[in-house]
């Protein structure tokens, strides 16, 4: 049995997870979206307002079959068995790749847009993203800053948030690759010149009741040194919203 159907102007699209939701809501005509993830309208979903009124589906084969998509878009959801069964029925599956810079985001946009035959829309999204980046480039003139999450981690070289800070003209500290824990003692003894908070919006803090973000030392340093607080909805997925985070940082730069 196949439900891919004949070629049409806009394929019926099913999104499997919250990051895929952002791409589908950005690029697909609303009438062609046959399903979003169950987190599409959560507080940390950037396009949650657009998700309202659209069907939400669990990541099961039965749910996918009921939606009758031509195209499935995913980032992390859907195990290999699920993907194989969907593809067996003639449905194309497009996977959003992890991205640690805006080159990767552009590639993702083009990949998903091509699968939807929405290349012009994809290029428009990229142009808007690049305009944000051009306006924001170098705003902080190399000033050093520490990025930190409520759980006490920073994003080093090779992470998207590291690239976000650099795109706004900041020099992320401390140096080093990947995600690294921050010492509370070091934060107290030698606080950073500038602090960039990530995921400190109320929704994320609720899930970090015992994290470093709630410690009195962290609260004191944050009150004195924070230059920007970036919402989780702009940081959780490798998508064009990362450029909005760059723009927020650039707007906080001293003139």
mmCIF file of C-alpha atoms in Angstrom:
data_model
loop_
_atom_site.group_PDB
_atom_site.id
_atom_site.type_symbol
_atom_site.label_atom_id
_atom_site.label_comp_id
_atom_site.label_asym_id
_atom_site.label_seq_id
_atom_site.Cartn_x
_atom_site.Cartn_y
_atom_site.Cartn_z
ATOM 1 C CA UNK A 1 0.000 0.000 0.000
ATOM 2 C CA UNK A 2 1.211 3.511 -0.737
ATOM 3 C CA UNK A 3 -0.290 6.863 0.216
ATOM 4 C CA UNK A 4 2.279 9.171 -1.372
ATOM 5 C CA UNK A 5 -0.136 9.975 -4.156
ATOM 6 C CA UNK A 6 0.493 11.849 -7.363
ATOM 7 C CA UNK A 7 2.698 14.907 -7.597
ATOM 8 C CA UNK A 8 1.033 18.084 -6.428
ATOM 9 C CA UNK A 9 1.923 21.752 -6.000
ATOM 10 C CA UNK A 10 2.362 21.477 -2.230
ATOM 11 C CA UNK A 11 2.956 18.036 -0.667
ATOM 12 C CA UNK A 12 1.062 16.978 2.414
ATOM 13 C CA UNK A 13 3.615 17.447 5.213
ATOM 14 C CA UNK A 14 3.921 15.766 8.601
ATOM 15 C CA UNK A 15 6.377 17.074 11.219
ATOM 16 C CA UNK A 16 7.693 14.667 13.858
ATOM 17 C CA UNK A 17 9.321 16.939 16.459
ATOM 18 C CA UNK A 18 9.411 20.500 17.699
ATOM 19 C CA UNK A 19 12.425 21.555 15.613
ATOM 20 C CA UNK A 20 10.870 20.107 12.472
ATOM 21 C CA UNK A 21 7.718 22.064 13.372
ATOM 22 C CA UNK A 22 9.614 25.345 12.981
ATOM 23 C CA UNK A 23 10.712 24.442 9.450
ATOM 24 C CA UNK A 24 7.308 23.154 8.398
ATOM 25 C CA UNK A 25 5.446 26.171 9.779
ATOM 26 C CA UNK A 26 7.914 28.504 8.058
ATOM 27 C CA UNK A 27 7.992 26.867 4.628
ATOM 28 C CA UNK A 28 4.805 24.891 4.018
ATOM 29 C CA UNK A 29 1.401 26.296 3.085
ATOM 30 C CA UNK A 30 -0.826 25.917 6.125
ATOM 31 C CA UNK A 31 -3.388 23.869 4.216
ATOM 32 C CA UNK A 32 -0.719 21.273 3.379
ATOM 33 C CA UNK A 33 0.330 20.607 6.989
ATOM 34 C CA UNK A 34 -1.316 17.346 8.043
ATOM 35 C CA UNK A 35 0.370 17.116 11.407
ATOM 36 C CA UNK A 36 2.774 18.755 13.847
ATOM 37 C CA UNK A 37 4.438 17.370 16.952
ATOM 38 C CA UNK A 38 2.685 17.388 20.311
ATOM 39 C CA UNK A 39 5.092 20.154 21.406
ATOM 40 C CA UNK A 40 4.279 22.494 18.529
ATOM 41 C CA UNK A 41 2.404 24.969 20.740
ATOM 42 C CA UNK A 42 4.544 24.650 23.873
ATOM 43 C CA UNK A 43 6.017 27.769 25.477
ATOM 44 C CA UNK A 44 9.472 27.094 24.014
ATOM 45 C CA UNK A 45 8.214 26.697 20.445
ATOM 46 C CA UNK A 46 9.048 29.926 18.589
ATOM 47 C CA UNK A 47 6.170 29.591 16.075
ATOM 48 C CA UNK A 48 3.616 28.314 18.584
ATOM 49 C CA UNK A 49 1.095 30.971 17.529
ATOM 50 C CA UNK A 50 1.106 29.583 13.968
ATOM 51 C CA UNK A 51 0.694 26.039 15.294
ATOM 52 C CA UNK A 52 -2.650 26.746 16.938
ATOM 53 C CA UNK A 53 -5.510 25.046 15.144
ATOM 54 C CA UNK A 54 -3.311 22.542 13.287
ATOM 55 C CA UNK A 55 -3.442 18.840 14.144
ATOM 56 C CA UNK A 56 -0.843 17.478 16.560
ATOM 57 C CA UNK A 57 0.205 13.854 16.224
ATOM 58 C CA UNK A 58 2.225 11.428 18.289
ATOM 59 C CA UNK A 59 5.255 9.833 16.644
ATOM 60 C CA UNK A 60 3.721 6.440 15.937
ATOM 61 C CA UNK A 61 3.313 4.569 12.701
ATOM 62 C CA UNK A 62 -0.454 4.450 13.186
ATOM 63 C CA UNK A 63 -0.643 8.222 13.581
ATOM 64 C CA UNK A 64 1.547 8.781 10.529
ATOM 65 C CA UNK A 65 -0.526 6.429 8.398
ATOM 66 C CA UNK A 66 -3.712 8.197 9.451
ATOM 67 C CA UNK A 67 -2.276 11.571 8.376
ATOM 68 C CA UNK A 68 -1.467 10.294 4.844
ATOM 69 C CA UNK A 69 1.545 12.562 4.253
ATOM 70 C CA UNK A 70 3.612 12.824 1.108
ATOM 71 C CA UNK A 71 6.556 14.157 3.108
ATOM 72 C CA UNK A 72 7.791 13.663 6.672
ATOM 73 C CA UNK A 73 10.171 16.221 8.197
ATOM 74 C CA UNK A 74 12.197 15.331 11.285
ATOM 75 C CA UNK A 75 15.176 16.430 13.362
ATOM 76 C CA UNK A 76 15.530 13.835 16.121
ATOM 77 C CA UNK A 77 12.177 12.047 16.384
ATOM 78 C CA UNK A 78 11.327 8.743 14.703
ATOM 79 C CA UNK A 79 13.492 5.652 15.208
ATOM 80 C CA UNK A 80 15.001 3.714 12.254
ATOM 81 C CA UNK A 81 12.165 1.171 12.225
ATOM 82 C CA UNK A 82 9.556 3.933 12.066
ATOM 83 C CA UNK A 83 11.422 5.700 9.234
ATOM 84 C CA UNK A 84 11.827 2.456 7.282
ATOM 85 C CA UNK A 85 8.119 1.649 7.547
ATOM 86 C CA UNK A 86 7.093 5.128 6.435
ATOM 87 C CA UNK A 87 9.483 5.098 3.476
ATOM 88 C CA UNK A 88 8.283 1.612 2.539
ATOM 89 C CA UNK A 89 4.883 3.156 1.881
ATOM 90 C CA UNK A 90 6.299 5.669 -0.573
ATOM 91 C CA UNK A 91 6.629 8.654 1.748
ATOM 92 C CA UNK A 92 9.750 10.792 1.516
ATOM 93 C CA UNK A 93 11.538 11.512 4.805
ATOM 94 C CA UNK A 94 13.760 14.580 5.145
ATOM 95 C CA UNK A 95 16.055 14.871 8.162
ATOM 96 C CA UNK A 96 17.200 18.244 9.459
ATOM 97 C CA UNK A 97 20.905 18.005 10.229
ATOM 98 C CA UNK A 98 22.557 19.388 13.328
ATOM 99 C CA UNK A 99 24.114 22.792 12.681
ATOM 100 C CA UNK A 100 26.849 24.618 14.578
ATOM 101 C CA UNK A 101 26.844 27.679 12.316
ATOM 102 C CA UNK A 102 24.645 29.539 9.845
ATOM 103 C CA UNK A 103 26.089 27.663 6.867
ATOM 104 C CA UNK A 104 24.454 24.565 8.338
ATOM 105 C CA UNK A 105 21.169 26.395 8.859
ATOM 106 C CA UNK A 106 21.148 27.560 5.237
ATOM 107 C CA UNK A 107 21.748 23.992 4.072
ATOM 108 C CA UNK A 108 18.863 22.752 6.226
ATOM 109 C CA UNK A 109 16.476 25.404 4.905
ATOM 110 C CA UNK A 110 17.379 24.554 1.314
ATOM 111 C CA UNK A 111 17.028 20.807 1.942
ATOM 112 C CA UNK A 112 13.550 21.095 3.451
ATOM 113 C CA UNK A 113 12.392 23.734 0.961
ATOM 114 C CA UNK A 114 13.497 21.575 -1.983
ATOM 115 C CA UNK A 115 11.581 18.586 -0.611
ATOM 116 C CA UNK A 116 8.459 20.756 -0.504
ATOM 117 C CA UNK A 117 9.178 22.314 -3.911
ATOM 118 C CA UNK A 118 9.245 25.665 -2.101
ATOM 119 C CA UNK A 119 12.720 26.805 -3.115
ATOM 120 C CA UNK A 120 11.712 30.445 -3.571
ATOM 121 C CA UNK A 121 10.237 30.534 -0.061
ATOM 122 C CA UNK A 122 13.402 28.931 1.292
ATOM 123 C CA UNK A 123 15.627 31.540 -0.323
ATOM 124 C CA UNK A 124 13.423 34.300 1.087
ATOM 125 C CA UNK A 125 13.862 32.847 4.589
ATOM 126 C CA UNK A 126 17.629 32.705 4.086
ATOM 127 C CA UNK A 127 17.722 36.286 2.773
ATOM 128 C CA UNK A 128 15.840 37.517 5.846
ATOM 129 C CA UNK A 129 18.186 35.592 8.130
ATOM 130 C CA UNK A 130 21.264 36.948 6.376
ATOM 131 C CA UNK A 131 19.945 40.508 6.594
ATOM 132 C CA UNK A 132 19.680 40.123 10.373
ATOM 133 C CA UNK A 133 23.241 38.803 10.514
ATOM 134 C CA UNK A 134 24.592 41.610 8.323
ATOM 135 C CA UNK A 135 22.962 44.260 10.515
ATOM 136 C CA UNK A 136 24.344 42.643 13.658
ATOM 137 C CA UNK A 137 27.885 41.767 12.572
ATOM 138 C CA UNK A 138 30.632 43.050 14.856
ATOM 139 C CA UNK A 139 28.281 44.998 17.120
ATOM 140 C CA UNK A 140 30.204 44.163 20.305
ATOM 141 C CA UNK A 141 33.659 44.813 18.761
ATOM 142 C CA UNK A 142 35.242 41.716 20.289
ATOM 143 C CA UNK A 143 34.151 42.222 23.904
ATOM 144 C CA UNK A 144 34.352 39.049 26.014
ATOM 145 C CA UNK A 145 31.215 37.384 27.388
ATOM 146 C CA UNK A 146 30.222 34.193 29.174
ATOM 147 C CA UNK A 147 27.114 32.314 28.004
ATOM 148 C CA UNK A 148 25.395 30.239 30.661
ATOM 149 C CA UNK A 149 22.250 28.117 31.048
ATOM 150 C CA UNK A 150 20.181 27.544 34.212
ATOM 151 C CA UNK A 151 21.840 24.145 34.533
ATOM 152 C CA UNK A 152 25.276 25.746 34.719
ATOM 153 C CA UNK A 153 26.645 24.984 31.251
ATOM 154 C CA UNK A 154 28.249 27.140 28.586
ATOM 155 C CA UNK A 155 28.575 26.503 24.860
ATOM 156 C CA UNK A 156 32.121 26.339 23.541
ATOM 157 C CA UNK A 157 33.617 26.122 20.084
ATOM 158 C CA UNK A 158 31.584 23.959 17.717
ATOM 159 C CA UNK A 159 28.209 24.847 19.255
ATOM 160 C CA UNK A 160 25.548 27.027 17.700
ATOM 161 C CA UNK A 161 25.362 29.375 20.670
ATOM 162 C CA UNK A 162 29.124 29.982 20.441
ATOM 163 C CA UNK A 163 28.598 30.995 16.815
ATOM 164 C CA UNK A 164 25.656 33.218 17.805
ATOM 165 C CA UNK A 165 27.833 35.189 20.215
ATOM 166 C CA UNK A 166 30.637 35.524 17.658
ATOM 167 C CA UNK A 167 28.174 36.669 14.989
ATOM 168 C CA UNK A 168 27.226 39.595 17.227
ATOM 169 C CA UNK A 169 30.889 40.545 17.673
ATOM 170 C CA UNK A 170 31.386 38.940 21.096
ATOM 171 C CA UNK A 171 34.346 36.774 22.122
ATOM 172 C CA UNK A 172 32.897 33.806 24.030
ATOM 173 C CA UNK A 173 34.700 32.768 27.219
ATOM 174 C CA UNK A 174 36.021 30.430 28.435
ATOM 175 C CA UNK A 175 37.628 28.883 25.346
ATOM 176 C CA UNK A 176 37.243 25.199 24.618
ATOM 177 C CA UNK A 177 35.092 22.821 22.585
ATOM 178 C CA UNK A 178 31.505 21.721 23.109
ATOM 179 C CA UNK A 179 29.293 22.207 26.148
ATOM 180 C CA UNK A 180 31.164 22.680 29.421
ATOM 181 C CA UNK A 181 30.097 23.038 33.068
ATOM 182 C CA UNK A 182 30.733 26.373 34.771
ATOM 183 C CA UNK A 183 32.257 26.428 38.252
ATOM 184 C CA UNK A 184 30.101 28.280 40.769
ATOM 185 C CA UNK A 185 33.203 29.084 42.800
ATOM 186 C CA UNK A 186 34.960 30.603 39.793
ATOM 187 C CA UNK A 187 31.841 32.582 38.964
ATOM 188 C CA UNK A 188 31.867 34.044 42.486
ATOM 189 C CA UNK A 189 35.615 34.750 42.620
ATOM 190 C CA UNK A 190 36.056 36.096 39.104
ATOM 191 C CA UNK A 191 32.720 37.048 37.543
ATOM 192 C CA UNK A 192 32.709 37.677 33.784
ATOM 193 C CA UNK A 193 32.671 41.181 32.375
ATOM 194 C CA UNK A 194 29.470 40.366 30.475
ATOM 195 C CA UNK A 195 26.993 37.542 30.908
ATOM 196 C CA UNK A 196 24.637 36.183 28.261
ATOM 197 C CA UNK A 197 21.831 34.044 29.663
ATOM 198 C CA UNK A 198 20.184 31.271 27.664
ATOM 199 C CA UNK A 199 16.984 29.387 28.496
ATOM 200 C CA UNK A 200 16.401 31.567 31.576
ATOM 201 C CA UNK A 201 12.818 32.349 30.579
ATOM 202 C CA UNK A 202 10.233 31.143 33.095
ATOM 203 C CA UNK A 203 9.343 27.949 31.244
ATOM 204 C CA UNK A 204 12.920 26.674 31.269
ATOM 205 C CA UNK A 205 13.652 27.727 34.840
ATOM 206 C CA UNK A 206 10.686 25.670 35.991
ATOM 207 C CA UNK A 207 12.538 22.555 34.822
ATOM 208 C CA UNK A 208 15.786 23.503 36.611
ATOM 209 C CA UNK A 209 14.652 23.857 40.224
ATOM 210 C CA UNK A 210 18.026 22.793 41.638
ATOM 211 C CA UNK A 211 20.333 24.100 38.913
ATOM 212 C CA UNK A 212 23.050 26.721 39.188
ATOM 213 C CA UNK A 213 20.614 29.259 37.741
ATOM 214 C CA UNK A 214 18.724 29.433 41.049
ATOM 215 C CA UNK A 215 21.794 29.793 43.302
ATOM 216 C CA UNK A 216 22.177 33.141 45.080
ATOM 217 C CA UNK A 217 25.692 33.632 43.675
ATOM 218 C CA UNK A 218 24.397 33.154 40.150
ATOM 219 C CA UNK A 219 21.518 35.520 40.820
ATOM 220 C CA UNK A 220 23.895 38.204 42.111
ATOM 221 C CA UNK A 221 26.290 37.908 39.189
ATOM 222 C CA UNK A 222 23.388 37.828 36.717
ATOM 223 C CA UNK A 223 21.874 40.970 38.229
ATOM 224 C CA UNK A 224 25.195 42.810 37.882
ATOM 225 C CA UNK A 225 26.638 41.501 34.613
ATOM 226 C CA UNK A 226 23.843 40.299 32.303
ATOM 227 C CA UNK A 227 23.777 42.047 28.933
ATOM 228 C CA UNK A 228 21.061 39.878 27.340
ATOM 229 C CA UNK A 229 18.804 36.940 28.116
ATOM 230 C CA UNK A 230 18.047 34.782 25.095
ATOM 231 C CA UNK A 231 14.804 32.753 25.171
ATOM 232 C CA UNK A 232 14.954 29.002 24.761
ATOM 233 C CA UNK A 233 12.716 29.229 21.697
ATOM 234 C CA UNK A 234 15.620 30.855 19.802
ATOM 235 C CA UNK A 235 18.278 28.435 20.994
ATOM 236 C CA UNK A 236 16.790 24.956 21.068
ATOM 237 C CA UNK A 237 16.749 24.175 17.337
ATOM 238 C CA UNK A 238 19.207 24.589 14.433
ATOM 239 C CA UNK A 239 16.964 26.960 12.501
ATOM 240 C CA UNK A 240 16.873 30.614 11.311
ATOM 241 C CA UNK A 241 15.624 31.860 14.696
ATOM 242 C CA UNK A 242 19.264 31.761 15.816
ATOM 243 C CA UNK A 243 19.734 34.935 13.750
ATOM 244 C CA UNK A 244 17.073 36.616 15.888
ATOM 245 C CA UNK A 245 19.213 35.788 18.928
ATOM 246 C CA UNK A 246 22.183 37.463 17.221
ATOM 247 C CA UNK A 247 20.039 40.523 16.565
ATOM 248 C CA UNK A 248 18.974 40.706 20.226
ATOM 249 C CA UNK A 249 22.608 40.589 21.332
ATOM 250 C CA UNK A 250 23.644 43.227 18.823
ATOM 251 C CA UNK A 251 20.908 45.576 20.008
ATOM 252 C CA UNK A 252 22.390 45.438 23.531
ATOM 253 C CA UNK A 253 25.865 46.502 22.409
ATOM 254 C CA UNK A 254 27.117 49.863 23.745
ATOM 255 C CA UNK A 255 26.937 52.642 21.177
#
